[in-house]
Structure formats: C-alpha cells, structure tokens
CSV table of C-alpha atoms (C1' of nucleotides) in Angstrom, one decimal:
chain,number,residue,atom,x,y,z
A,288,MET,CA,31.2,-39.2,41.0
A,289,ILE,CA,31.4,-40.6,37.5
A,290,VAL,CA,34.8,-41.6,36.4
A,291,ILE,CA,34.3,-44.2,33.7
A,292,ASP,CA,32.7,-43.0,30.5
A,293,PRO,CA,31.5,-45.9,28.3
A,294,TYR,CA,30.9,-43.5,25.4
A,295,SER,CA,34.5,-42.2,25.4
A,296,PRO,CA,36.6,-43.2,22.5
A,297,GLU,CA,39.1,-44.4,25.1
A,298,PRO,CA,38.3,-48.0,25.8
A,299,VAL,CA,36.8,-48.7,29.3
A,300,TYR,CA,39.7,-51.0,30.3
A,301,ARG,CA,42.2,-48.3,29.5
A,302,GLN,CA,40.3,-45.7,31.4
A,303,LEU,CA,40.3,-48.0,34.4
A,304,ALA,CA,44.0,-48.8,33.9
A,305,ARG,CA,44.7,-45.1,33.9
A,306,LEU,CA,42.6,-44.5,37.0
A,307,LEU,CA,44.3,-47.3,38.9
A,308,ARG,CA,47.8,-46.2,37.7
A,309,ASP,CA,47.2,-42.6,38.8
A,310,ALA,CA,45.9,-43.9,42.2
A,311,ILE,CA,49.1,-45.8,42.7
A,312,ASP,CA,51.2,-42.8,41.7
A,313,ARG,CA,49.3,-40.6,44.2
A,314,GLY,CA,50.1,-43.2,46.8
A,315,GLU,CA,46.6,-44.3,47.5
A,316,TYR,CA,47.9,-47.8,47.0
A,317,GLY,CA,51.4,-48.0,48.4
A,318,PRO,CA,54.1,-50.5,47.5
A,319,GLY,CA,53.1,-54.0,48.6
A,320,GLN,CA,49.5,-52.9,49.3
A,321,MET,CA,46.6,-54.7,47.9
A,322,LEU,CA,44.1,-53.4,45.3
A,323,PRO,CA,40.5,-54.3,45.7
A,324,ALA,CA,39.6,-57.7,44.4
A,325,GLU,CA,38.6,-58.0,40.7
A,326,GLY,CA,35.0,-58.6,41.4
A,327,ARG,CA,35.0,-55.6,43.8
A,328,LEU,CA,36.5,-53.3,41.2
A,329,ALA,CA,33.9,-54.5,38.7
A,330,GLN,CA,31.2,-53.5,41.2
A,331,ILE,CA,32.8,-50.2,42.1
A,332,TYR,CA,33.3,-49.0,38.5
A,333,GLU,CA,30.2,-50.9,37.1
A,334,VAL,CA,32.1,-52.8,34.5
A,335,GLY,CA,32.5,-56.5,33.7
A,336,ARG,CA,35.1,-58.6,35.4
A,337,ASP,CA,36.8,-59.2,32.1
A,338,THR,CA,37.2,-55.5,31.6
A,339,VAL,CA,38.8,-55.3,35.1
A,340,ARG,CA,41.2,-58.1,34.1
A,341,ASP,CA,42.1,-56.3,30.9
A,342,ALA,CA,42.9,-53.2,32.9
A,343,LEU,CA,45.0,-55.2,35.4
A,344,ASP,CA,46.8,-56.9,32.4
A,345,VAL,CA,47.9,-53.4,31.3
A,346,LEU,CA,49.4,-52.7,34.7
A,347,ARG,CA,51.1,-56.1,34.9
A,348,SER,CA,52.6,-55.7,31.5
A,349,GLU,CA,54.0,-52.3,32.6
A,350,GLY,CA,55.5,-54.0,35.7
A,351,ARG,CA,53.5,-52.0,38.1
A,352,VAL,CA,51.5,-54.7,39.9
A,353,ASP,CA,51.8,-58.4,40.7
A,354,THR,CA,48.9,-60.8,40.9
A,355,THR,CA,48.9,-64.1,42.8
A,356,ARG,CA,46.2,-66.6,42.2
A,357,GLY,CA,43.9,-66.8,45.1
A,358,ALA,CA,45.4,-63.7,46.7
A,359,ARG,CA,44.9,-60.3,45.3
A,360,THR,CA,46.7,-57.9,43.1
A,361,ARG,CA,49.5,-55.9,44.9
A,362,VAL,CA,51.4,-52.8,44.0
A,363,ARG,CA,54.9,-54.0,43.1
A,364,ALA,CA,57.5,-52.8,45.5
A,365,ASP,CA,60.7,-51.5,44.0
A,366,GLN,CA,63.5,-54.0,44.6
A,367,GLY,CA,66.9,-52.6,45.4
A,368,LYS,CA,68.9,-52.6,42.2
A,369,ALA,CA,72.5,-53.8,42.1
A,370,ASP,CA,75.1,-52.2,39.8
A,371,PHE,CA,76.4,-54.1,36.8
A,372,ASP,CA,79.7,-52.9,35.4
A,373,LEU,CA,79.6,-52.7,31.6
A,374,PRO,CA,82.6,-54.0,29.7
A,375,SER,CA,84.3,-51.2,27.7
A,376,GLY,CA,83.6,-51.6,24.0
A,377,GLY,CA,80.6,-53.8,24.8
A,378,ARG,CA,77.0,-53.5,23.4
A,379,VAL,CA,73.6,-53.5,25.2
A,380,ASP,CA,70.3,-54.7,23.8
A,381,GLY,CA,66.9,-54.8,25.5
A,382,ARG,CA,64.1,-57.3,24.8
A,383,MET,CA,61.3,-59.0,26.5
A,384,PRO,CA,61.8,-62.6,27.7
A,385,THR,CA,59.9,-65.6,26.3
A,386,LEU,CA,57.5,-67.4,28.7
A,387,ASP,CA,60.2,-70.1,29.1
A,388,GLU,CA,62.8,-67.6,30.2
A,389,ARG,CA,60.3,-66.0,32.6
A,390,GLU,CA,59.7,-69.4,34.3
A,391,ARG,CA,63.3,-70.5,34.2
A,392,TRP,CA,64.5,-67.3,35.9
A,393,GLY,CA,61.4,-66.6,38.0
A,394,LEU,CA,60.9,-63.2,36.2
A,395,ARG,CA,57.7,-61.3,36.9
A,396,PRO,CA,55.6,-59.9,34.1
A,397,GLY,CA,56.6,-56.7,32.5
A,398,VAL,CA,60.3,-57.1,33.3
A,399,PRO,CA,62.6,-56.6,30.2
A,400,LEU,CA,66.0,-58.3,29.8
A,401,LEU,CA,69.2,-56.4,29.3
A,402,GLU,CA,71.6,-58.3,27.0
A,403,ILE,CA,75.2,-57.4,27.3
A,404,THR,CA,77.6,-58.5,24.6
A,405,SER,CA,81.3,-58.2,25.3
A,406,ARG,CA,83.9,-57.5,22.6
A,407,ASP,CA,84.9,-61.1,22.6
A,408,GLY,CA,81.3,-62.1,21.8
A,409,ALA,CA,80.4,-63.4,25.3
A,410,LYS,CA,76.9,-62.6,26.3
A,411,LYS,CA,75.3,-61.9,29.7
A,412,VAL,CA,71.6,-61.4,30.3
A,413,VAL,CA,70.3,-59.6,33.4
A,414,PRO,CA,66.7,-58.7,34.4
A,415,ALA,CA,66.1,-55.0,34.3
A,416,ASP,CA,64.3,-54.9,37.6
A,417,ARG,CA,67.3,-56.0,39.5
A,418,PHE,CA,70.3,-54.3,37.8
A,419,THR,CA,71.3,-50.9,36.7
A,420,LEU,CA,74.1,-50.9,34.2
A,421,VAL,CA,77.1,-48.7,34.9
A,422,VAL,CA,79.2,-47.3,32.1
A,423,PRO,CA,82.9,-47.2,33.0
A,424,GLU,CA,84.7,-43.9,33.2
B,20,MET,CA,47.6,-85.1,14.5
B,21,ILE,CA,46.8,-83.9,18.0
B,22,VAL,CA,48.9,-81.0,19.1
B,23,ILE,CA,46.8,-79.4,21.9
B,24,ASP,CA,46.2,-81.4,25.0
B,25,PRO,CA,43.4,-79.8,27.2
B,26,TYR,CA,44.3,-82.1,30.0
B,27,SER,CA,47.9,-81.0,30.2
B,28,PRO,CA,49.0,-78.9,33.2
B,29,GLU,CA,50.3,-76.4,30.7
B,30,PRO,CA,47.4,-74.1,29.9
B,31,VAL,CA,46.0,-74.4,26.4
B,32,TYR,CA,46.8,-70.8,25.4
B,33,ARG,CA,50.4,-71.3,26.4
B,34,GLN,CA,50.6,-74.5,24.4
B,35,LEU,CA,49.2,-72.7,21.4
B,36,ALA,CA,51.6,-69.8,21.9
B,37,ARG,CA,54.5,-72.3,21.9
B,38,LEU,CA,53.2,-74.0,18.8
B,39,LEU,CA,53.0,-70.7,16.9
B,40,ARG,CA,56.3,-69.4,18.2
B,41,ASP,CA,58.0,-72.6,17.1
B,42,ALA,CA,56.3,-72.4,13.7
B,43,ILE,CA,57.7,-68.8,13.3
B,44,ASP,CA,61.1,-69.9,14.4
B,45,ARG,CA,61.1,-72.7,11.8
B,46,GLY,CA,60.2,-70.2,9.2
B,47,GLU,CA,56.7,-71.5,8.4
B,48,TYR,CA,55.6,-67.9,8.9
B,49,GLY,CA,58.3,-65.5,7.7
B,50,PRO,CA,58.8,-61.9,8.7
B,51,GLY,CA,55.9,-59.8,7.5
B,52,GLN,CA,53.9,-62.8,6.7
B,53,MET,CA,50.3,-63.2,8.1
B,54,LEU,CA,49.2,-65.8,10.5
B,55,PRO,CA,45.7,-67.4,10.0
B,56,ALA,CA,42.9,-65.3,11.4
B,57,GLU,CA,41.9,-65.7,15.0
B,58,GLY,CA,38.6,-67.5,14.1
B,59,ARG,CA,40.5,-69.7,11.7
B,60,LEU,CA,43.1,-70.7,14.4
B,61,ALA,CA,40.2,-71.4,16.8
B,62,GLN,CA,38.8,-73.8,14.2
B,63,ILE,CA,42.1,-75.4,13.4
B,64,TYR,CA,43.1,-76.1,17.0
B,65,GLU,CA,39.5,-76.6,18.3
B,66,VAL,CA,39.7,-73.9,21.0
B,67,GLY,CA,37.7,-70.8,21.8
B,68,ARG,CA,38.6,-67.5,20.2
B,69,ASP,CA,39.4,-66.1,23.6
B,70,THR,CA,42.1,-68.7,24.0
B,71,VAL,CA,43.6,-67.9,20.6
B,72,ARG,CA,43.6,-64.2,21.7
B,73,ASP,CA,45.4,-65.1,24.9
B,74,ALA,CA,48.1,-67.0,22.9
B,75,LEU,CA,48.5,-64.1,20.5
B,76,ASP,CA,48.8,-61.7,23.5
B,77,VAL,CA,51.8,-63.8,24.7
B,78,LEU,CA,53.5,-63.4,21.3
B,79,ARG,CA,52.7,-59.7,21.1
B,80,SER,CA,54.1,-59.1,24.6
B,81,GLU,CA,57.3,-60.9,23.5
B,82,GLY,CA,57.5,-58.5,20.6
B,83,ARG,CA,57.2,-61.4,18.1
B,84,VAL,CA,54.1,-60.4,16.2
B,85,ASP,CA,52.0,-57.3,15.4
B,86,THR,CA,48.3,-57.1,15.0
B,87,THR,CA,46.2,-54.5,13.2
B,88,ARG,CA,42.5,-54.3,13.7
B,89,GLY,CA,40.6,-55.5,10.7
B,90,ALA,CA,43.8,-56.8,9.2
B,91,ARG,CA,45.5,-59.9,10.6
B,92,THR,CA,48.4,-60.7,12.8
B,93,ARG,CA,51.8,-60.5,11.1
B,94,VAL,CA,55.3,-61.8,12.1
B,95,ARG,CA,57.3,-58.8,13.2
B,96,ALA,CA,60.2,-58.0,10.8
B,97,ASP,CA,63.5,-57.0,12.5
B,98,GLN,CA,64.2,-53.4,12.1
B,99,GLY,CA,67.7,-52.2,11.6
B,100,LYS,CA,69.1,-51.0,14.8
B,101,ALA,CA,71.2,-47.8,15.1
B,102,ASP,CA,74.1,-47.4,17.6
B,103,PHE,CA,73.7,-45.1,20.6
B,104,ASP,CA,76.9,-44.1,22.3
B,105,LEU,CA,76.7,-44.3,26.0
B,106,PRO,CA,78.2,-41.4,28.1
B,107,SER,CA,81.1,-42.5,30.2
B,108,GLY,CA,80.1,-42.7,33.9
B,109,GLY,CA,76.4,-42.9,32.9
B,110,ARG,CA,73.8,-45.5,34.0
B,111,VAL,CA,71.3,-47.6,32.1
B,112,ASP,CA,67.9,-48.8,33.3
B,113,GLY,CA,65.3,-50.8,31.4
B,114,ARG,CA,61.6,-50.7,31.8
B,115,MET,CA,58.3,-51.1,30.0
B,116,PRO,CA,56.6,-48.0,28.7
B,117,THR,CA,53.2,-46.9,29.9
B,118,LEU,CA,50.3,-47.0,27.5
B,119,ASP,CA,50.7,-43.2,27.1
B,120,GLU,CA,54.3,-43.5,26.2
B,121,ARG,CA,53.5,-46.2,23.7
B,122,GLU,CA,51.0,-44.0,21.9
B,123,ARG,CA,53.1,-40.8,22.2
B,124,TRP,CA,56.1,-42.4,20.5
B,125,GLY,CA,54.3,-44.9,18.4
B,126,LEU,CA,55.9,-47.9,20.1
B,127,ARG,CA,54.7,-51.4,19.3
B,128,PRO,CA,53.8,-53.9,22.1
B,129,GLY,CA,56.6,-55.8,23.7
B,130,VAL,CA,59.2,-53.1,23.2
B,131,PRO,CA,61.1,-52.1,26.3
B,132,LEU,CA,62.6,-48.6,26.9
B,133,LEU,CA,66.2,-48.0,27.7
B,134,GLU,CA,66.8,-45.1,30.0
B,135,ILE,CA,70.2,-43.5,30.0
B,136,THR,CA,71.2,-41.2,32.8
B,137,SER,CA,74.2,-39.1,32.3
B,138,ARG,CA,76.5,-38.1,35.2
B,139,ASP,CA,74.9,-34.6,35.2
B,140,GLY,CA,71.5,-36.1,35.7
B,141,ALA,CA,70.2,-35.6,32.2
B,142,LYS,CA,68.1,-38.5,30.9
B,143,LYS,CA,67.6,-39.9,27.5
B,144,VAL,CA,65.1,-42.6,26.7
B,145,VAL,CA,65.3,-44.8,23.6
B,146,PRO,CA,63.2,-47.7,22.3
B,147,ALA,CA,65.0,-51.1,22.6
B,148,ASP,CA,63.9,-52.2,19.1
B,149,ARG,CA,65.7,-49.4,17.3
B,150,PHE,CA,68.9,-48.9,19.2
B,151,THR,CA,71.9,-50.8,20.5
B,152,LEU,CA,73.8,-49.1,23.2
B,153,VAL,CA,77.5,-48.9,22.7
B,154,VAL,CA,79.9,-48.7,25.7
B,155,PRO,CA,82.9,-46.4,25.0
B,156,GLU,CA,86.4,-47.8,24.9
C,70,DT,C1',33.9,-45.0,-5.8
C,71,DT,C1',30.7,-47.8,-3.3
C,72,DA,C1',29.2,-51.6,-1.1
C,73,DT,C1',30.1,-56.1,1.1
C,74,DA,C1',32.7,-59.4,3.6
C,75,DT,C1',36.4,-60.2,6.7
C,76,DT,C1',38.9,-59.5,10.8
C,77,DT,C1',40.2,-57.7,15.1
C,78,DG,C1',38.8,-54.9,19.4
C,79,DT,C1',35.9,-54.5,23.1
C,80,DC,C1',32.5,-56.1,26.4
C,81,DC,C1',29.6,-59.1,28.6
C,82,DG,C1',28.2,-63.7,30.6
C,83,DT,C1',28.9,-68.4,32.5
C,84,DA,C1',31.5,-72.3,34.2
C,85,DT,C1',35.2,-74.9,36.4
C,86,DG,C1',39.7,-75.4,38.4
C,87,DT,C1',43.1,-74.2,41.8
C,88,DA,C1',45.5,-71.5,45.2
C,89,DT,C1',45.2,-68.5,49.1
C,90,DG,C1',43.6,-67.0,53.6
D,296,DC,C1',37.3,-77.5,56.0
D,297,DC,C1',35.3,-73.4,54.0
D,298,DA,C1',35.0,-69.0,51.8
D,299,DT,C1',37.3,-66.0,48.8
D,300,DA,C1',39.8,-64.8,44.7
D,301,DC,C1',42.4,-65.4,40.6
D,302,DA,C1',43.4,-68.5,36.1
D,303,DT,C1',41.6,-70.6,32.4
D,304,DA,C1',38.3,-71.5,28.8
D,305,DC,C1',34.1,-71.5,26.6
D,306,DG,C1',30.3,-68.7,24.4
D,307,DG,C1',27.9,-64.6,22.2
D,308,DA,C1',27.3,-59.8,20.7
D,309,DC,C1',28.4,-55.5,18.6
D,310,DA,C1',31.7,-51.8,16.9
D,311,DA,C1',35.4,-50.4,14.2
D,312,DA,C1',39.0,-51.0,10.9
D,313,DT,C1',40.7,-53.3,7.0
D,314,DA,C1',40.4,-55.9,2.8
D,315,DT,C1',37.9,-57.3,-1.1
D,316,DA,C1',34.5,-57.5,-4.8
DNA sequence: TTATATTTGTCCGTATGTATG
DNA sequence: CCATACATACGGACAAATATA
C-alpha cells in the first residue's frame, strides 16, 4: 500500500498531513487519542523525522492536535464552548495571538483570538476555542 | 552588541522572533519592506538557518510577515477591512483554515476564519484579515 | 531574451537537552 | 532510575522560484 509519493508535486509533509487529518476525520484517531510517535510515523511512511514534524506542525497550526514534550501527539478534544453575548453596535475582529499572549493566557497553538470592540471603545478579547459569539435579537 | 543568549531558557528561535517583531514594531522594517535573507540573518545573529526559519515561522503564524519562495520575507501591509453585517440572532465562531481552504481562497498564513451561522442554519465564512463583523443595533 | 546569481522550500542527518511514563 | 519521546539547534544537499546582470 503506497500512500506517499515523493515524486508528487505536493510536498511529502503535506501529503502526510492530509493522510493524518483524514484519518482523524474518519475517527481512526478519536479525540484525546494518541497518534504514533514521530519516529514511528517516520518508519511507517518511510520519511525523515523532520518531515513528520513538518506535517504535525501543519495539524497543530490548524488546531487539530496537541503535542506535549516527552509524551505524544494527541487529537485535540473539542472543549465545550460558552456563549458570549455581543454588545449591539459593537465590532468583531479576528487575529492570531503573539507568543507572549499564548503563554500569558495558556492558549494552545492554532487558536485565534476574537476581539470585541464596544461602541464606547472598550475591548474584550476571547479565545475562539472556548467561546461562540452570540448576536443579540 | 550581544542580543541572542544561547544559554537563556528562552529558545534561540523565540528570542530571534521577538527581536524581529520588536524591530518591525519600531518601524525599522516598514510595511511591504524586506527583511534580510535567511542566510544573512543566520550570519548576523550567528545561528543556524533552521533556527532563523523557526523564528520566521513564528512571525508568519502571527500574520506579521509574508514569504515568497525565491524572493524574501516582507512585512505584511495592513489591508483595508470591509464591514460585514451580522444577522441578528446569529452566532460567530473562529478557527484556523485547513491547508486546502488556504489554497482554495488564497489565504495567507496566520489568517483565521470567521464562521457566521444564521438562525436558519446557513453558514458564511469570511477571512479575518479582510472583514470586521458589525453587530446590528 | 537569455543566462546567472540569489533566495526560499523541502528533505535528510546528527546531536543534545528535557519532560514524560 | 531508566527508556522513550518531543524540543531545539546545528549542518548539508538539492529543487524551484525569483531577481539580477
């Protein structure tokens, strides 16, 4: 069963990212479940470990998996999202946090920030993986 | 002038990312302007090219710079944002696009998606670097 | 226009540190 | 304490795209 084609115009690390993402979507790796170790994946797909890391970087930046040093990469479990009531007449912008903001608020990779500006200029920032914004009736 | 400390608990690539981010914020590299080439940065700061790439990855994932193969890394210029009127009673979620969505819509790295769900279940997705959502009065 | 140099993208290897199990 | 596994950092090589002469 050949799955990775080194001669494809699609880079190997992207092919691998796609394979793993599809496997997650098919439920082969459920939420909270571990993927094979990086070295193991490198053996299985016959690629370098750096290529495996590039592929996992893609999934991390998409917010699909979490990696803990020493442990392995796990499929990110959906957290329950709370509602955030938007102020009428307010404005919403989305952006990625800086590294400092990530550490300060304990944000995982691939989680955007939602920036809500009220009419009086007051700003609130909430992580997109924990809140759904609700538009008033 | 020593700026990078290899013995610091802060990884070298993060120190370099911080240095470059601060230089951009100070205006040393203005919007649209080019940063030094990767190999040049490696020489200047006396680190490996891999480390420079890791630092630039940080800035790309924050949406601060854009890199074109063969050309160099440029400071991202703010695009004008259009208003998007939110439907009353609707809901807003933020997430990062997959690689496929990035290519399909020509999205640059570090740009979140804003997903608007109307009360009837219809969904609209807009890139966060081109739209500000407006809450109705 | 053509050819050359520059620059980034990808891929591989090795080594060491550090956290987990 | 030990083995495993990820994070960081160095290096080299070649391909592909851009910029320059």
